[in-house]
C-alpha cells in the first residue's frame, strides 16, 4: 500500500500495523471460537473447520470491508490535517485486505496441520494413533 501511494514507512505506519495485528487476532479468535464450539457440539474436526469457515466467512469479510471503506476517505484526503494519519490508514487498510484472506485461507490449514502434528506426536509417545478429535482441547474439556 505504501509503495502504491508512494509514501514511505514511518512511525504512524507502524502504529497502523499494530492496529492491524489487533484486528487479525480478533478475526482469528472469532474463527477458532466457532471451531471449538463446533467440536463441543460433537462434529468431527474436518467438518468443524469447514462449518466454522463457512459460518464466519461473511462476518469476517464484511467487518474487514467496512473498515477498509471507512478508512478510504482518509487515504484519499489531501487535507493537511490528515497527512499525519494517512500512513497509518494505508498500513491498516491494505494490510487488512491481505490479512483477511490469509486468515480465512491459512488459519484452517494451520488448524489441520497442528491437529495432525499432535496426533503424530501422541502416536510416537504411546504407539497408538489417536483420533483427530481426541487431541483437541475443546473435546478434552468435555471429558
Short mmCIF file of N, CA and C in Angstrom, two decimals:
data_model
loop_
_atom_site.label_atom_id
_atom_site.label_comp_id
_atom_site.label_asym_id
_atom_site.label_seq_id
_atom_site.Cartn_x
_atom_site.Cartn_y
_atom_site.Cartn_z
N UNK A 1 0.81 -1.20 0.00
CA UNK A 1 0.00 0.00 0.00
C UNK A 1 0.85 1.25 0.00
N UNK A 2 1.92 1.22 0.77
CA UNK A 2 2.80 2.39 0.82
C UNK A 2 3.50 2.58 -0.52
N UNK A 3 3.88 1.49 -1.15
CA UNK A 3 4.54 1.57 -2.45
C UNK A 3 3.57 2.11 -3.49
N UNK A 4 2.32 1.66 -3.45
CA UNK A 4 1.32 2.12 -4.42
C UNK A 4 1.09 3.62 -4.30
N UNK A 5 1.04 4.11 -3.06
CA UNK A 5 0.77 5.53 -2.83
C UNK A 5 2.04 6.38 -2.81
N UNK A 6 3.19 5.75 -2.85
CA UNK A 6 4.45 6.49 -2.85
C UNK A 6 4.74 7.16 -1.52
N UNK A 7 4.31 6.54 -0.44
CA UNK A 7 4.53 7.10 0.90
C UNK A 7 5.48 6.18 1.66
N UNK A 8 6.50 6.77 2.25
CA UNK A 8 7.49 5.98 2.99
C UNK A 8 6.91 5.48 4.30
N UNK A 9 7.48 4.37 4.78
CA UNK A 9 7.10 3.86 6.10
C UNK A 9 7.63 4.80 7.17
N UNK A 10 6.78 5.14 8.13
CA UNK A 10 7.20 5.97 9.25
C UNK A 10 6.46 5.51 10.51
N UNK A 11 6.59 6.25 11.58
CA UNK A 11 6.01 5.82 12.85
C UNK A 11 4.49 5.60 12.78
N UNK A 12 3.71 6.49 12.18
CA UNK A 12 2.28 6.20 12.07
C UNK A 12 1.98 4.91 11.27
N UNK A 13 2.85 4.60 10.30
CA UNK A 13 2.68 3.35 9.56
C UNK A 13 2.80 2.15 10.49
N UNK A 14 3.78 2.20 11.37
CA UNK A 14 3.99 1.11 12.31
C UNK A 14 2.82 1.01 13.31
N UNK A 15 2.27 2.15 13.69
CA UNK A 15 1.10 2.13 14.56
C UNK A 15 -0.10 1.50 13.84
N UNK A 16 -0.23 1.75 12.54
CA UNK A 16 -1.27 1.11 11.74
C UNK A 16 -1.06 -0.40 11.70
N UNK A 17 0.20 -0.83 11.65
CA UNK A 17 0.49 -2.26 11.65
C UNK A 17 0.13 -2.91 12.99
N UNK A 18 0.34 -2.17 14.07
CA UNK A 18 -0.05 -2.68 15.38
C UNK A 18 -1.57 -2.82 15.46
N UNK A 19 -2.28 -1.82 14.94
CA UNK A 19 -3.74 -1.91 14.90
C UNK A 19 -4.19 -3.08 14.02
N UNK A 20 -3.48 -3.30 12.93
CA UNK A 20 -3.78 -4.41 12.04
C UNK A 20 -3.63 -5.75 12.77
N UNK A 21 -2.59 -5.87 13.58
CA UNK A 21 -2.40 -7.12 14.34
C UNK A 21 -3.58 -7.35 15.28
N UNK A 22 -4.11 -6.31 15.87
CA UNK A 22 -5.26 -6.45 16.75
C UNK A 22 -6.49 -6.95 16.01
N UNK A 23 -6.71 -6.43 14.82
CA UNK A 23 -7.86 -6.87 14.02
C UNK A 23 -7.67 -8.32 13.58
N UNK A 24 -6.45 -8.66 13.18
CA UNK A 24 -6.17 -10.04 12.75
C UNK A 24 -6.39 -11.03 13.88
N UNK A 25 -5.93 -10.68 15.07
CA UNK A 25 -6.11 -11.55 16.23
C UNK A 25 -7.59 -11.71 16.53
N UNK A 26 -8.34 -10.63 16.43
CA UNK A 26 -9.79 -10.69 16.68
C UNK A 26 -10.48 -11.62 15.68
N UNK A 27 -10.13 -11.50 14.41
CA UNK A 27 -10.72 -12.39 13.39
C UNK A 27 -10.35 -13.84 13.67
N UNK A 28 -9.11 -14.07 14.06
CA UNK A 28 -8.67 -15.44 14.37
C UNK A 28 -9.42 -16.01 15.56
N UNK A 29 -9.61 -15.19 16.58
CA UNK A 29 -10.33 -15.64 17.77
C UNK A 29 -11.77 -16.01 17.42
N UNK A 30 -12.40 -15.21 16.58
CA UNK A 30 -13.78 -15.50 16.16
C UNK A 30 -13.84 -16.84 15.45
N UNK A 31 -12.90 -17.09 14.55
CA UNK A 31 -12.90 -18.33 13.79
C UNK A 31 -12.60 -19.54 14.68
N UNK A 32 -11.61 -19.42 15.54
CA UNK A 32 -11.23 -20.54 16.41
C UNK A 32 -12.31 -20.80 17.46
N UNK A 33 -12.95 -19.76 17.95
CA UNK A 33 -14.03 -19.93 18.91
C UNK A 33 -15.20 -20.70 18.28
N UNK A 34 -15.52 -20.37 17.05
CA UNK A 34 -16.58 -21.11 16.35
C UNK A 34 -16.16 -22.55 16.11
N UNK A 35 -14.90 -22.76 15.76
CA UNK A 35 -14.37 -24.11 15.57
C UNK A 35 -14.49 -24.93 16.85
N UNK A 36 -14.09 -24.35 17.98
CA UNK A 36 -14.20 -25.05 19.26
C UNK A 36 -15.66 -25.34 19.62
N UNK A 37 -16.54 -24.40 19.34
CA UNK A 37 -17.96 -24.63 19.59
C UNK A 37 -18.51 -25.78 18.76
N UNK A 38 -18.07 -25.85 17.51
CA UNK A 38 -18.49 -26.97 16.65
C UNK A 38 -17.97 -28.30 17.18
N UNK A 39 -16.75 -28.30 17.70
CA UNK A 39 -16.21 -29.54 18.28
C UNK A 39 -17.01 -29.95 19.51
N UNK A 40 -17.38 -28.98 20.33
CA UNK A 40 -18.16 -29.29 21.54
C UNK A 40 -19.54 -29.84 21.20
N UNK A 41 -20.06 -29.47 20.02
CA UNK A 41 -21.35 -30.00 19.58
C UNK A 41 -21.24 -31.43 19.08
N UNK A 42 -20.03 -31.94 18.96
CA UNK A 42 -19.84 -33.33 18.55
C UNK A 42 -19.44 -33.52 17.10
N UNK A 43 -19.15 -32.44 16.39
CA UNK A 43 -18.74 -32.57 14.99
C UNK A 43 -17.29 -33.07 14.93
N UNK A 44 -16.96 -33.76 13.84
CA UNK A 44 -15.56 -34.16 13.69
C UNK A 44 -14.73 -32.95 13.27
N UNK A 45 -13.41 -33.06 13.37
CA UNK A 45 -12.52 -31.92 13.19
C UNK A 45 -12.67 -31.28 11.82
N UNK A 46 -12.64 -32.08 10.78
CA UNK A 46 -12.70 -31.52 9.43
C UNK A 46 -14.04 -30.82 9.17
N UNK A 47 -15.13 -31.40 9.63
CA UNK A 47 -16.44 -30.77 9.48
C UNK A 47 -16.51 -29.50 10.32
N UNK A 48 -15.94 -29.53 11.52
CA UNK A 48 -15.94 -28.35 12.39
C UNK A 48 -15.17 -27.20 11.76
N UNK A 49 -14.03 -27.51 11.15
CA UNK A 49 -13.25 -26.46 10.47
C UNK A 49 -14.04 -25.90 9.30
N UNK A 50 -14.58 -26.77 8.48
CA UNK A 50 -15.35 -26.33 7.31
C UNK A 50 -16.55 -25.48 7.73
N UNK A 51 -17.32 -25.97 8.69
CA UNK A 51 -18.51 -25.24 9.13
C UNK A 51 -18.15 -23.89 9.75
N UNK A 52 -17.06 -23.84 10.51
CA UNK A 52 -16.69 -22.57 11.12
C UNK A 52 -16.24 -21.57 10.05
N UNK A 53 -15.55 -22.04 9.03
CA UNK A 53 -15.14 -21.13 7.94
C UNK A 53 -16.34 -20.63 7.16
N UNK A 54 -17.27 -21.52 6.89
CA UNK A 54 -18.47 -21.12 6.14
C UNK A 54 -19.32 -20.15 6.96
N UNK A 55 -19.50 -20.44 8.24
CA UNK A 55 -20.38 -19.59 9.05
C UNK A 55 -19.74 -18.25 9.40
N UNK A 56 -18.43 -18.16 9.46
CA UNK A 56 -17.77 -16.91 9.85
C UNK A 56 -17.23 -16.15 8.66
N UNK A 57 -17.32 -16.69 7.45
CA UNK A 57 -16.80 -16.02 6.26
C UNK A 57 -17.42 -14.64 6.07
N UNK A 58 -18.73 -14.59 6.03
CA UNK A 58 -19.42 -13.32 5.79
C UNK A 58 -19.14 -12.29 6.88
N UNK A 59 -19.25 -12.62 8.18
CA UNK A 59 -18.96 -11.60 9.19
C UNK A 59 -17.52 -11.08 9.14
N UNK A 60 -16.56 -11.98 8.90
CA UNK A 60 -15.16 -11.53 8.85
C UNK A 60 -14.93 -10.64 7.64
N UNK A 61 -15.43 -11.05 6.48
CA UNK A 61 -15.22 -10.26 5.27
C UNK A 61 -15.95 -8.91 5.38
N UNK A 62 -17.18 -8.91 5.87
CA UNK A 62 -17.92 -7.65 5.98
C UNK A 62 -17.28 -6.70 6.99
N UNK A 63 -16.78 -7.23 8.09
CA UNK A 63 -16.10 -6.38 9.07
C UNK A 63 -14.87 -5.75 8.44
N UNK A 64 -14.11 -6.54 7.71
CA UNK A 64 -12.90 -6.01 7.06
C UNK A 64 -13.26 -4.99 5.98
N UNK A 65 -14.27 -5.30 5.17
CA UNK A 65 -14.67 -4.37 4.11
C UNK A 65 -15.17 -3.04 4.66
N UNK A 66 -15.97 -3.10 5.71
CA UNK A 66 -16.46 -1.83 6.28
C UNK A 66 -15.33 -1.02 6.87
N UNK A 67 -14.35 -1.68 7.46
CA UNK A 67 -13.19 -0.96 7.99
C UNK A 67 -12.39 -0.33 6.86
N UNK A 68 -12.16 -1.08 5.80
CA UNK A 68 -11.39 -0.56 4.66
C UNK A 68 -12.13 0.61 4.00
N UNK A 69 -13.44 0.46 3.80
CA UNK A 69 -14.23 1.53 3.19
C UNK A 69 -14.27 2.76 4.11
N UNK A 70 -14.32 2.54 5.41
CA UNK A 70 -14.32 3.65 6.35
C UNK A 70 -12.99 4.40 6.38
N UNK A 71 -11.90 3.70 6.11
CA UNK A 71 -10.58 4.33 6.12
C UNK A 71 -10.23 4.96 4.77
N UNK A 72 -10.88 4.52 3.71
CA UNK A 72 -10.57 5.01 2.36
C UNK A 72 -10.61 6.53 2.22
N UNK A 73 -11.58 7.24 2.80
CA UNK A 73 -11.56 8.70 2.67
C UNK A 73 -10.33 9.35 3.30
N UNK A 74 -9.81 8.74 4.35
CA UNK A 74 -8.59 9.28 4.97
C UNK A 74 -7.42 9.11 4.01
N UNK A 75 -7.34 7.94 3.38
CA UNK A 75 -6.24 7.69 2.43
C UNK A 75 -6.32 8.64 1.25
N UNK A 76 -7.52 8.92 0.78
CA UNK A 76 -7.70 9.79 -0.39
C UNK A 76 -7.64 11.27 -0.04
N UNK A 77 -7.57 11.61 1.23
CA UNK A 77 -7.61 13.00 1.65
C UNK A 77 -6.32 13.74 1.29
N UNK A 78 -6.49 14.98 0.85
CA UNK A 78 -5.34 15.86 0.56
C UNK A 78 -5.22 16.96 1.59
N UNK A 79 -6.04 16.93 2.62
CA UNK A 79 -6.01 17.99 3.63
C UNK A 79 -4.76 17.85 4.50
N UNK A 80 -4.26 18.98 4.92
CA UNK A 80 -3.03 18.97 5.71
C UNK A 80 -3.25 18.33 7.09
N UNK A 81 -4.48 18.40 7.61
CA UNK A 81 -4.77 17.79 8.91
C UNK A 81 -4.69 16.27 8.85
N UNK A 82 -4.93 15.69 7.70
CA UNK A 82 -4.96 14.24 7.55
C UNK A 82 -3.60 13.65 7.19
N UNK A 83 -2.64 14.49 6.85
CA UNK A 83 -1.34 13.98 6.40
C UNK A 83 -0.66 13.09 7.44
N UNK A 84 -0.90 13.36 8.69
CA UNK A 84 -0.25 12.59 9.76
C UNK A 84 -0.83 11.17 9.87
N UNK A 85 -2.10 11.00 9.59
CA UNK A 85 -2.74 9.69 9.77
C UNK A 85 -2.85 8.88 8.48
N UNK A 86 -2.51 9.47 7.35
CA UNK A 86 -2.59 8.75 6.07
C UNK A 86 -1.70 7.50 6.08
N UNK A 87 -0.44 7.57 6.53
CA UNK A 87 0.37 6.35 6.55
C UNK A 87 -0.22 5.25 7.43
N UNK A 88 -0.83 5.64 8.55
CA UNK A 88 -1.47 4.66 9.43
C UNK A 88 -2.67 4.02 8.73
N UNK A 89 -3.45 4.82 8.06
CA UNK A 89 -4.62 4.31 7.35
C UNK A 89 -4.21 3.39 6.21
N UNK A 90 -3.13 3.72 5.52
CA UNK A 90 -2.64 2.87 4.43
C UNK A 90 -2.21 1.51 4.97
N UNK A 91 -1.44 1.52 6.04
CA UNK A 91 -0.99 0.25 6.64
C UNK A 91 -2.18 -0.60 7.07
N UNK A 92 -3.14 0.02 7.70
CA UNK A 92 -4.29 -0.72 8.20
C UNK A 92 -5.17 -1.23 7.05
N UNK A 93 -5.49 -0.40 6.10
CA UNK A 93 -6.41 -0.80 5.03
C UNK A 93 -5.82 -1.88 4.12
N UNK A 94 -4.63 -1.65 3.62
CA UNK A 94 -4.03 -2.63 2.72
C UNK A 94 -3.66 -3.92 3.46
N UNK A 95 -3.16 -3.77 4.67
CA UNK A 95 -2.85 -4.96 5.47
C UNK A 95 -4.09 -5.76 5.79
N UNK A 96 -5.17 -5.09 6.06
CA UNK A 96 -6.43 -5.78 6.37
C UNK A 96 -6.96 -6.51 5.15
N UNK A 97 -6.80 -5.94 3.98
CA UNK A 97 -7.26 -6.61 2.76
C UNK A 97 -6.51 -7.92 2.55
N UNK A 98 -5.23 -7.92 2.80
CA UNK A 98 -4.43 -9.14 2.64
C UNK A 98 -4.67 -10.09 3.81
N UNK A 99 -4.66 -9.56 5.01
CA UNK A 99 -4.77 -10.40 6.21
C UNK A 99 -6.10 -11.12 6.32
N UNK A 100 -7.16 -10.52 5.83
CA UNK A 100 -8.48 -11.16 5.90
C UNK A 100 -8.48 -12.48 5.13
N UNK A 101 -7.96 -12.43 3.93
CA UNK A 101 -7.97 -13.65 3.13
C UNK A 101 -6.92 -14.66 3.60
N UNK A 102 -5.80 -14.17 4.12
CA UNK A 102 -4.84 -15.10 4.71
C UNK A 102 -5.45 -15.79 5.93
N UNK A 103 -6.20 -15.03 6.70
CA UNK A 103 -6.85 -15.58 7.88
C UNK A 103 -7.89 -16.63 7.51
N UNK A 104 -8.63 -16.38 6.46
CA UNK A 104 -9.68 -17.31 6.05
C UNK A 104 -9.12 -18.51 5.29
N UNK A 105 -7.95 -18.37 4.69
CA UNK A 105 -7.37 -19.48 3.94
C UNK A 105 -6.28 -20.21 4.71
N UNK A 106 -5.42 -19.47 5.40
CA UNK A 106 -4.26 -20.07 6.05
C UNK A 106 -4.59 -20.65 7.42
N UNK A 107 -5.43 -19.99 8.19
CA UNK A 107 -5.74 -20.47 9.54
C UNK A 107 -6.38 -21.86 9.54
N UNK A 108 -7.36 -22.15 8.67
CA UNK A 108 -7.90 -23.52 8.66
C UNK A 108 -6.84 -24.56 8.31
N UNK A 109 -5.95 -24.21 7.39
CA UNK A 109 -4.87 -25.15 7.03
C UNK A 109 -3.96 -25.37 8.23
N UNK A 110 -3.64 -24.31 8.94
CA UNK A 110 -2.79 -24.44 10.13
C UNK A 110 -3.48 -25.26 11.22
N UNK A 111 -4.79 -25.13 11.35
CA UNK A 111 -5.51 -25.94 12.33
C UNK A 111 -5.40 -27.42 12.01
N UNK A 112 -5.49 -27.77 10.73
CA UNK A 112 -5.36 -29.16 10.32
C UNK A 112 -3.92 -29.65 10.54
N UNK A 113 -2.95 -28.83 10.20
CA UNK A 113 -1.54 -29.21 10.36
C UNK A 113 -1.20 -29.41 11.84
N UNK A 114 -1.65 -28.51 12.70
CA UNK A 114 -1.39 -28.65 14.13
C UNK A 114 -2.08 -29.89 14.68
N UNK A 115 -3.30 -30.14 14.24
CA UNK A 115 -4.02 -31.34 14.68
C UNK A 115 -3.27 -32.60 14.27
N UNK A 116 -2.80 -32.64 13.04
CA UNK A 116 -2.05 -33.81 12.56
C UNK A 116 -0.74 -33.97 13.32
N UNK A 117 -0.08 -32.86 13.63
CA UNK A 117 1.16 -32.92 14.38
C UNK A 117 0.93 -33.47 15.79
N UNK A 118 -0.14 -33.04 16.43
CA UNK A 118 -0.48 -33.56 17.77
C UNK A 118 -0.74 -35.05 17.72
N UNK A 119 -1.45 -35.49 16.69
CA UNK A 119 -1.76 -36.92 16.55
C UNK A 119 -0.48 -37.72 16.35
N UNK A 120 0.41 -37.24 15.50
CA UNK A 120 1.66 -37.95 15.23
C UNK A 120 2.54 -38.00 16.48
N UNK A 121 2.57 -36.90 17.25
CA UNK A 121 3.36 -36.88 18.47
C UNK A 121 2.81 -37.90 19.47
N UNK A 122 1.50 -37.94 19.64
CA UNK A 122 0.89 -38.92 20.55
C UNK A 122 1.17 -40.34 20.07
N UNK A 123 1.18 -40.54 18.75
CA UNK A 123 1.47 -41.85 18.20
C UNK A 123 2.91 -42.26 18.51
N UNK A 124 3.84 -41.31 18.40
CA UNK A 124 5.24 -41.60 18.73
C UNK A 124 5.41 -41.92 20.21
N UNK A 125 4.68 -41.22 21.06
CA UNK A 125 4.80 -41.43 22.51
C UNK A 125 4.10 -42.71 22.96
N UNK A 126 2.86 -42.90 22.51
CA UNK A 126 2.05 -44.01 23.01
C UNK A 126 2.02 -45.24 22.10
N UNK A 127 2.38 -45.07 20.85
CA UNK A 127 2.32 -46.18 19.91
C UNK A 127 0.94 -46.41 19.32
N UNK A 128 -0.02 -45.56 19.66
CA UNK A 128 -1.39 -45.68 19.14
C UNK A 128 -1.76 -44.33 18.53
N UNK A 129 -2.26 -44.36 17.30
CA UNK A 129 -2.67 -43.13 16.64
C UNK A 129 -4.05 -42.72 17.12
N UNK A 130 -4.16 -41.61 17.86
CA UNK A 130 -5.47 -41.19 18.37
C UNK A 130 -6.33 -40.58 17.27
N UNK A 131 -7.60 -40.44 17.54
CA UNK A 131 -8.49 -39.80 16.57
C UNK A 131 -8.20 -38.30 16.53
N UNK A 132 -8.64 -37.67 15.46
CA UNK A 132 -8.43 -36.22 15.32
C UNK A 132 -9.07 -35.44 16.47
N UNK A 133 -10.24 -35.90 16.89
CA UNK A 133 -10.98 -35.17 17.90
C UNK A 133 -10.36 -35.31 19.29
N UNK A 134 -9.75 -36.44 19.58
CA UNK A 134 -9.25 -36.68 20.94
C UNK A 134 -8.07 -35.80 21.32
N UNK A 135 -7.39 -35.20 20.35
CA UNK A 135 -6.25 -34.35 20.67
C UNK A 135 -6.63 -32.87 20.76
N UNK A 136 -7.87 -32.55 20.49
CA UNK A 136 -8.31 -31.15 20.55
C UNK A 136 -8.69 -30.76 21.97
N UNK A 137 -8.19 -29.61 22.46
CA UNK A 137 -8.50 -29.18 23.82
C UNK A 137 -9.98 -29.00 24.08
N UNK A 138 -10.75 -28.53 23.09
CA UNK A 138 -12.20 -28.32 23.30
C UNK A 138 -12.91 -29.62 23.58
N UNK A 139 -12.46 -30.72 22.98
CA UNK A 139 -13.08 -32.02 23.20
C UNK A 139 -12.60 -32.61 24.53
N UNK A 140 -11.31 -32.40 24.84
CA UNK A 140 -10.78 -32.92 26.10
C UNK A 140 -11.43 -32.25 27.30
N UNK A 141 -11.85 -30.99 27.16
CA UNK A 141 -12.55 -30.29 28.24
C UNK A 141 -13.86 -30.98 28.58
N UNK A 142 -14.52 -31.53 27.57
CA UNK A 142 -15.80 -32.19 27.78
C UNK A 142 -15.65 -33.46 28.59
N UNK A 143 -14.51 -34.14 28.43
CA UNK A 143 -14.28 -35.40 29.13
C UNK A 143 -13.79 -35.11 30.49
#
